[in-house]
Amino acid sequence: MSVLTRDIACREAVELVTDYLDDALSSKDRRRFERHLERCDGCTAYLDQVRATIAAMGSVGPDDLDDTTLNGLVALYREFRGKAP
């Protein structure tokens, strides 16, 4: 079953931003996501902020970070996703 089998809510749209930017959504899901953006200024602004952050930061890989920074980012991500050890 597709993630976007119905109109999506803002929370769902925010969770799909990365897949959208990575072109990882099916064409059907992409159309539904874009339809949400057409009527939601908040999600459109969020998408613009993510794009601006990516443009400002460029590409940062694990080898570009010291161990303390990398471990801190991983811990924050796990906490955000509810998977903290």
JSON list of C-alpha atoms in Angstrom, two decimals:
[
{"chain": "A", "resi": 1, "resn": "MET", "atom": "CA", "xyz": [0.00, 0.00, 0.00]},
{"chain": "A", "resi": 2, "resn": "SER", "atom": "CA", "xyz": [1.28, 3.43, -0.87]},
{"chain": "A", "resi": 3, "resn": "VAL", "atom": "CA", "xyz": [2.21, 5.82, 1.92]},
{"chain": "A", "resi": 4, "resn": "LEU", "atom": "CA", "xyz": [0.02, 8.45, 0.29]},
{"chain": "A", "resi": 5, "resn": "THR", "atom": "CA", "xyz": [-3.22, 6.65, -0.51]},
{"chain": "A", "resi": 6, "resn": "ARG", "atom": "CA", "xyz": [-5.21, 9.67, 0.64]},
{"chain": "A", "resi": 7, "resn": "ASP", "atom": "CA", "xyz": [-4.69, 13.37, 1.12]},
{"chain": "A", "resi": 8, "resn": "ILE", "atom": "CA", "xyz": [-1.78, 13.85, 3.46]},
{"chain": "A", "resi": 9, "resn": "ALA", "atom": "CA", "xyz": [-1.56, 15.85, 6.66]},
{"chain": "A", "resi": 10, "resn": "CYS", "atom": "CA", "xyz": [1.26, 18.26, 7.41]},
{"chain": "A", "resi": 11, "resn": "ARG", "atom": "CA", "xyz": [2.98, 15.83, 9.78]},
{"chain": "A", "resi": 12, "resn": "GLU", "atom": "CA", "xyz": [3.13, 13.22, 7.02]},
{"chain": "A", "resi": 13, "resn": "ALA", "atom": "CA", "xyz": [4.37, 15.79, 4.51]},
{"chain": "A", "resi": 14, "resn": "VAL", "atom": "CA", "xyz": [7.20, 16.85, 6.82]},
{"chain": "A", "resi": 15, "resn": "GLU", "atom": "CA", "xyz": [8.24, 13.21, 7.23]},
{"chain": "A", "resi": 16, "resn": "LEU", "atom": "CA", "xyz": [8.36, 12.79, 3.43]},
{"chain": "A", "resi": 17, "resn": "VAL", "atom": "CA", "xyz": [10.46, 15.87, 2.61]},
{"chain": "A", "resi": 18, "resn": "THR", "atom": "CA", "xyz": [13.73, 13.93, 2.43]},
{"chain": "A", "resi": 19, "resn": "ASP", "atom": "CA", "xyz": [12.25, 11.27, 0.16]},
{"chain": "A", "resi": 20, "resn": "TYR", "atom": "CA", "xyz": [10.78, 14.02, -2.00]},
{"chain": "A", "resi": 21, "resn": "LEU", "atom": "CA", "xyz": [14.12, 15.80, -2.33]},
{"chain": "A", "resi": 22, "resn": "ASP", "atom": "CA", "xyz": [15.90, 12.50, -3.00]},
{"chain": "A", "resi": 23, "resn": "ASP", "atom": "CA", "xyz": [13.33, 11.71, -5.71]},
{"chain": "A", "resi": 24, "resn": "ALA", "atom": "CA", "xyz": [12.48, 8.52, -3.82]},
{"chain": "A", "resi": 25, "resn": "LEU", "atom": "CA", "xyz": [8.68, 8.85, -3.99]},
{"chain": "A", "resi": 26, "resn": "SER", "atom": "CA", "xyz": [6.62, 7.06, -6.60]},
{"chain": "A", "resi": 27, "resn": "SER", "atom": "CA", "xyz": [5.12, 9.37, -9.23]},
{"chain": "A", "resi": 28, "resn": "LYS", "atom": "CA", "xyz": [1.69, 8.94, -7.61]},
{"chain": "A", "resi": 29, "resn": "ASP", "atom": "CA", "xyz": [3.01, 9.81, -4.14]},
{"chain": "A", "resi": 30, "resn": "ARG", "atom": "CA", "xyz": [5.02, 12.72, -5.54]},
{"chain": "A", "resi": 31, "resn": "ARG", "atom": "CA", "xyz": [1.87, 14.18, -7.13]},
{"chain": "A", "resi": 32, "resn": "ARG", "atom": "CA", "xyz": [-0.03, 13.86, -3.84]},
{"chain": "A", "resi": 33, "resn": "PHE", "atom": "CA", "xyz": [2.84, 15.46, -1.93]},
{"chain": "A", "resi": 34, "resn": "GLU", "atom": "CA", "xyz": [3.01, 18.34, -4.42]},
{"chain": "A", "resi": 35, "resn": "ARG", "atom": "CA", "xyz": [-0.77, 18.77, -4.25]},
{"chain": "A", "resi": 36, "resn": "HIS", "atom": "CA", "xyz": [-0.41, 19.18, -0.47]},
{"chain": "A", "resi": 37, "resn": "LEU", "atom": "CA", "xyz": [2.30, 21.80, -1.02]},
{"chain": "A", "resi": 38, "resn": "GLU", "atom": "CA", "xyz": [0.02, 23.74, -3.37]},
{"chain": "A", "resi": 39, "resn": "ARG", "atom": "CA", "xyz": [-2.42, 24.38, -0.55]},
{"chain": "A", "resi": 40, "resn": "CYS", "atom": "CA", "xyz": [-0.11, 24.48, 2.47]},
{"chain": "A", "resi": 41, "resn": "ASP", "atom": "CA", "xyz": [2.12, 27.50, 2.91]},
{"chain": "A", "resi": 42, "resn": "GLY", "atom": "CA", "xyz": [3.64, 26.06, 6.11]},
{"chain": "A", "resi": 43, "resn": "CYS", "atom": "CA", "xyz": [4.89, 22.88, 4.46]},
{"chain": "A", "resi": 44, "resn": "THR", "atom": "CA", "xyz": [6.07, 24.83, 1.43]},
{"chain": "A", "resi": 45, "resn": "ALA", "atom": "CA", "xyz": [8.08, 27.10, 3.75]},
{"chain": "A", "resi": 46, "resn": "TYR", "atom": "CA", "xyz": [9.50, 24.05, 5.53]},
{"chain": "A", "resi": 47, "resn": "LEU", "atom": "CA", "xyz": [10.57, 22.51, 2.23]},
{"chain": "A", "resi": 48, "resn": "ASP", "atom": "CA", "xyz": [12.22, 25.80, 1.25]},
{"chain": "A", "resi": 49, "resn": "GLN", "atom": "CA", "xyz": [14.06, 25.88, 4.61]},
{"chain": "A", "resi": 50, "resn": "VAL", "atom": "CA", "xyz": [15.36, 22.35, 4.11]},
{"chain": "A", "resi": 51, "resn": "ARG", "atom": "CA", "xyz": [16.53, 23.21, 0.60]},
{"chain": "A", "resi": 52, "resn": "ALA", "atom": "CA", "xyz": [18.27, 26.36, 1.90]},
{"chain": "A", "resi": 53, "resn": "THR", "atom": "CA", "xyz": [19.96, 24.37, 4.66]},
{"chain": "A", "resi": 54, "resn": "ILE", "atom": "CA", "xyz": [21.22, 21.81, 2.17]},
{"chain": "A", "resi": 55, "resn": "ALA", "atom": "CA", "xyz": [22.50, 24.56, -0.11]},
{"chain": "A", "resi": 56, "resn": "ALA", "atom": "CA", "xyz": [24.23, 26.37, 2.77]},
{"chain": "A", "resi": 57, "resn": "MET", "atom": "CA", "xyz": [25.79, 23.26, 4.26]},
{"chain": "A", "resi": 58, "resn": "GLY", "atom": "CA", "xyz": [26.77, 21.56, 1.06]},
{"chain": "A", "resi": 59, "resn": "SER", "atom": "CA", "xyz": [27.62, 17.92, 1.34]},
{"chain": "A", "resi": 60, "resn": "VAL", "atom": "CA", "xyz": [28.99, 16.83, 4.69]},
{"chain": "A", "resi": 61, "resn": "GLY", "atom": "CA", "xyz": [29.95, 13.22, 5.12]},
{"chain": "A", "resi": 62, "resn": "PRO", "atom": "CA", "xyz": [30.89, 11.24, 8.23]},
{"chain": "A", "resi": 63, "resn": "ASP", "atom": "CA", "xyz": [34.59, 11.63, 7.42]},
{"chain": "A", "resi": 64, "resn": "ASP", "atom": "CA", "xyz": [34.19, 15.42, 7.53]},
{"chain": "A", "resi": 65, "resn": "LEU", "atom": "CA", "xyz": [33.17, 15.40, 11.21]},
{"chain": "A", "resi": 66, "resn": "ASP", "atom": "CA", "xyz": [35.18, 14.74, 14.34]},
{"chain": "A", "resi": 67, "resn": "ASP", "atom": "CA", "xyz": [34.05, 11.78, 16.47]},
{"chain": "A", "resi": 68, "resn": "THR", "atom": "CA", "xyz": [32.38, 13.94, 19.13]},
{"chain": "A", "resi": 69, "resn": "THR", "atom": "CA", "xyz": [30.26, 15.81, 16.58]},
{"chain": "A", "resi": 70, "resn": "LEU", "atom": "CA", "xyz": [29.35, 12.66, 14.66]},
{"chain": "A", "resi": 71, "resn": "ASN", "atom": "CA", "xyz": [28.38, 10.78, 17.82]},
{"chain": "A", "resi": 72, "resn": "GLY", "atom": "CA", "xyz": [26.32, 13.75, 19.01]},
{"chain": "A", "resi": 73, "resn": "LEU", "atom": "CA", "xyz": [24.42, 13.94, 15.73]},
{"chain": "A", "resi": 74, "resn": "VAL", "atom": "CA", "xyz": [23.76, 10.20, 15.73]},
{"chain": "A", "resi": 75, "resn": "ALA", "atom": "CA", "xyz": [22.47, 10.40, 19.32]},
{"chain": "A", "resi": 76, "resn": "LEU", "atom": "CA", "xyz": [20.17, 13.31, 18.45]},
{"chain": "A", "resi": 77, "resn": "TYR", "atom": "CA", "xyz": [18.81, 11.44, 15.45]},
{"chain": "A", "resi": 78, "resn": "ARG", "atom": "CA", "xyz": [18.15, 8.31, 17.49]},
{"chain": "A", "resi": 79, "resn": "GLU", "atom": "CA", "xyz": [16.41, 10.38, 20.15]},
{"chain": "A", "resi": 80, "resn": "PHE", "atom": "CA", "xyz": [14.29, 12.07, 17.51]},
{"chain": "A", "resi": 81, "resn": "ARG", "atom": "CA", "xyz": [13.31, 8.73, 15.98]},
{"chain": "A", "resi": 82, "resn": "GLY", "atom": "CA", "xyz": [12.62, 7.25, 19.42]},
{"chain": "A", "resi": 83, "resn": "LYS", "atom": "CA", "xyz": [15.41, 4.71, 19.19]},
{"chain": "A", "resi": 84, "resn": "ALA", "atom": "CA", "xyz": [17.78, 5.96, 21.86]},
{"chain": "A", "resi": 85, "resn": "PRO", "atom": "CA", "xyz": [19.75, 3.08, 23.40]}
]
